[in-house]
Amino acid sequence: MRAVLALVAVAALGAEHHGQVTFNGLPVPGATVTAEHDSARLQTITDTLGEYAFADLPAGTWTMDIRMFGFAEVKQDISVGADAAPIAWVP
């Protein structure tokens, strides 16, 4: 059985986007986080606290895809921009 990751994401200050990947409330380091919008595709890896950041995402709807071996993939659209509300994902 594969475990499910949770993602808590916060959009702040325009095109900056930060988030944390957790499992049962514990951080998941080393998860791959991919952000896609139109033809743009950016990727990063979570740090030891399960946190990641994208500093230069243009405003708009982005598809976030979180993957980690042994866990189910998490994929969801989010809004990025100055007026975007904080997001809490709980699968």
PDB file of C-alpha atoms in Angstrom:
ATOM      1  CA  MET A   1       0.000   0.000   0.000  1.00  0.00           C
ATOM      2  CA  ARG A   2       1.260   3.458  -0.829  1.00  0.00           C
ATOM      3  CA  ALA A   3       1.041   6.291   1.660  1.00  0.00           C
ATOM      4  CA  VAL A   4      -0.429   9.653   0.677  1.00  0.00           C
ATOM      5  CA  LEU A   5       1.453  12.926   0.912  1.00  0.00           C
ATOM      6  CA  ALA A   6      -0.154  16.140   2.077  1.00  0.00           C
ATOM      7  CA  LEU A   7       0.872  19.545   0.832  1.00  0.00           C
ATOM      8  CA  VAL A   8       0.383  22.831   2.599  1.00  0.00           C
ATOM      9  CA  ALA A   9       1.003  25.710   0.236  1.00  0.00           C
ATOM     10  CA  VAL A  10       1.032  29.456   0.720  1.00  0.00           C
ATOM     11  CA  ALA A  11       1.006  31.988  -2.080  1.00  0.00           C
ATOM     12  CA  ALA A  12       2.411  35.336  -1.022  1.00  0.00           C
ATOM     13  CA  LEU A  13       3.783  38.562  -2.437  1.00  0.00           C
ATOM     14  CA  GLY A  14       2.840  38.216  -6.069  1.00  0.00           C
ATOM     15  CA  ALA A  15       4.626  35.385  -7.827  1.00  0.00           C
ATOM     16  CA  GLU A  16       6.403  33.873  -4.840  1.00  0.00           C
ATOM     17  CA  HIS A  17       5.096  30.457  -3.790  1.00  0.00           C
ATOM     18  CA  HIS A  18       6.148  28.383  -0.760  1.00  0.00           C
ATOM     19  CA  GLY A  19       4.852  25.092   0.549  1.00  0.00           C
ATOM     20  CA  GLN A  20       5.527  22.108   2.769  1.00  0.00           C
ATOM     21  CA  VAL A  21       5.033  18.424   1.991  1.00  0.00           C
ATOM     22  CA  THR A  22       4.028  16.302   4.983  1.00  0.00           C
ATOM     23  CA  PHE A  23       2.843  12.808   5.817  1.00  0.00           C
ATOM     24  CA  ASN A  24       0.836  12.301   9.025  1.00  0.00           C
ATOM     25  CA  GLY A  25       2.018  15.740  10.153  1.00  0.00           C
ATOM     26  CA  LEU A  26       5.705  14.923   9.619  1.00  0.00           C
ATOM     27  CA  PRO A  27       7.861  16.646   6.969  1.00  0.00           C
ATOM     28  CA  VAL A  28       8.813  14.722   3.832  1.00  0.00           C
ATOM     29  CA  PRO A  29      12.338  15.677   2.692  1.00  0.00           C
ATOM     30  CA  GLY A  30      13.431  14.800  -0.835  1.00  0.00           C
ATOM     31  CA  ALA A  31       9.997  14.960  -2.501  1.00  0.00           C
ATOM     32  CA  THR A  32       9.980  16.287  -6.071  1.00  0.00           C
ATOM     33  CA  VAL A  33       7.671  19.276  -6.569  1.00  0.00           C
ATOM     34  CA  THR A  34       6.854  20.262 -10.154  1.00  0.00           C
ATOM     35  CA  ALA A  35       4.954  23.425 -11.130  1.00  0.00           C
ATOM     36  CA  GLU A  36       3.457  23.626 -14.644  1.00  0.00           C
ATOM     37  CA  HIS A  37       1.714  26.533 -16.380  1.00  0.00           C
ATOM     38  CA  ASP A  38       1.214  26.643 -20.167  1.00  0.00           C
ATOM     39  CA  SER A  39       4.628  25.652 -21.567  1.00  0.00           C
ATOM     40  CA  ALA A  40       6.550  26.530 -18.381  1.00  0.00           C
ATOM     41  CA  ARG A  41       7.733  23.656 -16.177  1.00  0.00           C
ATOM     42  CA  LEU A  42       9.745  24.252 -12.990  1.00  0.00           C
ATOM     43  CA  GLN A  43      10.955  21.658 -10.515  1.00  0.00           C
ATOM     44  CA  THR A  44      12.465  21.609  -7.038  1.00  0.00           C
ATOM     45  CA  ILE A  45      13.090  19.185  -4.174  1.00  0.00           C
ATOM     46  CA  THR A  46      11.813  19.570  -0.608  1.00  0.00           C
ATOM     47  CA  ASP A  47      14.403  20.311   2.081  1.00  0.00           C
ATOM     48  CA  THR A  48      14.897  18.554   5.438  1.00  0.00           C
ATOM     49  CA  LEU A  49      11.736  20.250   6.771  1.00  0.00           C
ATOM     50  CA  GLY A  50       9.700  19.153   3.743  1.00  0.00           C
ATOM     51  CA  GLU A  51       9.605  22.765   2.535  1.00  0.00           C
ATOM     52  CA  TYR A  52      10.024  24.065  -1.006  1.00  0.00           C
ATOM     53  CA  ALA A  53       9.879  27.450  -2.725  1.00  0.00           C
ATOM     54  CA  PHE A  54       9.392  28.878  -6.194  1.00  0.00           C
ATOM     55  CA  ALA A  55      10.495  32.528  -6.268  1.00  0.00           C
ATOM     56  CA  ASP A  56       9.486  33.577  -9.775  1.00  0.00           C
ATOM     57  CA  LEU A  57       6.156  32.026 -10.744  1.00  0.00           C
ATOM     58  CA  PRO A  58       4.109  34.289 -13.007  1.00  0.00           C
ATOM     59  CA  ALA A  59       0.594  34.914 -11.675  1.00  0.00           C
ATOM     60  CA  GLY A  60      -2.047  32.466 -12.855  1.00  0.00           C
ATOM     61  CA  THR A  61      -3.191  28.890 -12.420  1.00  0.00           C
ATOM     62  CA  TRP A  62      -0.375  26.372 -11.940  1.00  0.00           C
ATOM     63  CA  THR A  63      -0.591  22.599 -11.735  1.00  0.00           C
ATOM     64  CA  MET A  64       1.445  21.344  -8.775  1.00  0.00           C
ATOM     65  CA  ASP A  65       2.643  17.739  -8.879  1.00  0.00           C
ATOM     66  CA  ILE A  66       4.314  16.209  -5.803  1.00  0.00           C
ATOM     67  CA  ARG A  67       6.068  12.834  -6.047  1.00  0.00           C
ATOM     68  CA  MET A  68       8.070  10.697  -3.653  1.00  0.00           C
ATOM     69  CA  PHE A  69       8.955   7.031  -3.975  1.00  0.00           C
ATOM     70  CA  GLY A  70       6.583   4.935  -1.844  1.00  0.00           C
ATOM     71  CA  PHE A  71       3.864   7.621  -1.713  1.00  0.00           C
ATOM     72  CA  ALA A  72       0.858   8.330  -3.916  1.00  0.00           C
ATOM     73  CA  GLU A  73       1.285  11.261  -6.291  1.00  0.00           C
ATOM     74  CA  VAL A  74      -0.480  14.510  -5.351  1.00  0.00           C
ATOM     75  CA  LYS A  75      -1.565  16.724  -8.245  1.00  0.00           C
ATOM     76  CA  GLN A  76      -3.758  19.818  -8.065  1.00  0.00           C
ATOM     77  CA  ASP A  77      -4.250  23.219  -9.655  1.00  0.00           C
ATOM     78  CA  ILE A  78      -3.501  26.274  -7.522  1.00  0.00           C
ATOM     79  CA  SER A  79      -3.696  30.042  -8.050  1.00  0.00           C
ATOM     80  CA  VAL A  80      -0.482  32.017  -7.756  1.00  0.00           C
ATOM     81  CA  GLY A  81      -0.424  35.789  -7.404  1.00  0.00           C
ATOM     82  CA  ALA A  82      -0.769  38.720  -5.022  1.00  0.00           C
ATOM     83  CA  ASP A  83      -4.467  38.024  -4.372  1.00  0.00           C
ATOM     84  CA  ALA A  84      -4.173  34.236  -4.047  1.00  0.00           C
ATOM     85  CA  ALA A  85      -5.490  32.803  -0.796  1.00  0.00           C
ATOM     86  CA  PRO A  86      -3.391  30.391   1.297  1.00  0.00           C
ATOM     87  CA  ILE A  87      -3.973  26.737   0.409  1.00  0.00           C
ATOM     88  CA  ALA A  88      -4.032  23.677   2.647  1.00  0.00           C
ATOM     89  CA  TRP A  89      -4.150  20.325   0.870  1.00  0.00           C
ATOM     90  CA  VAL A  90      -5.214  17.276   2.797  1.00  0.00           C
ATOM     91  CA  PRO A  91      -5.768  14.187   0.674  1.00  0.00           C
TER      92      PRO A  91
END
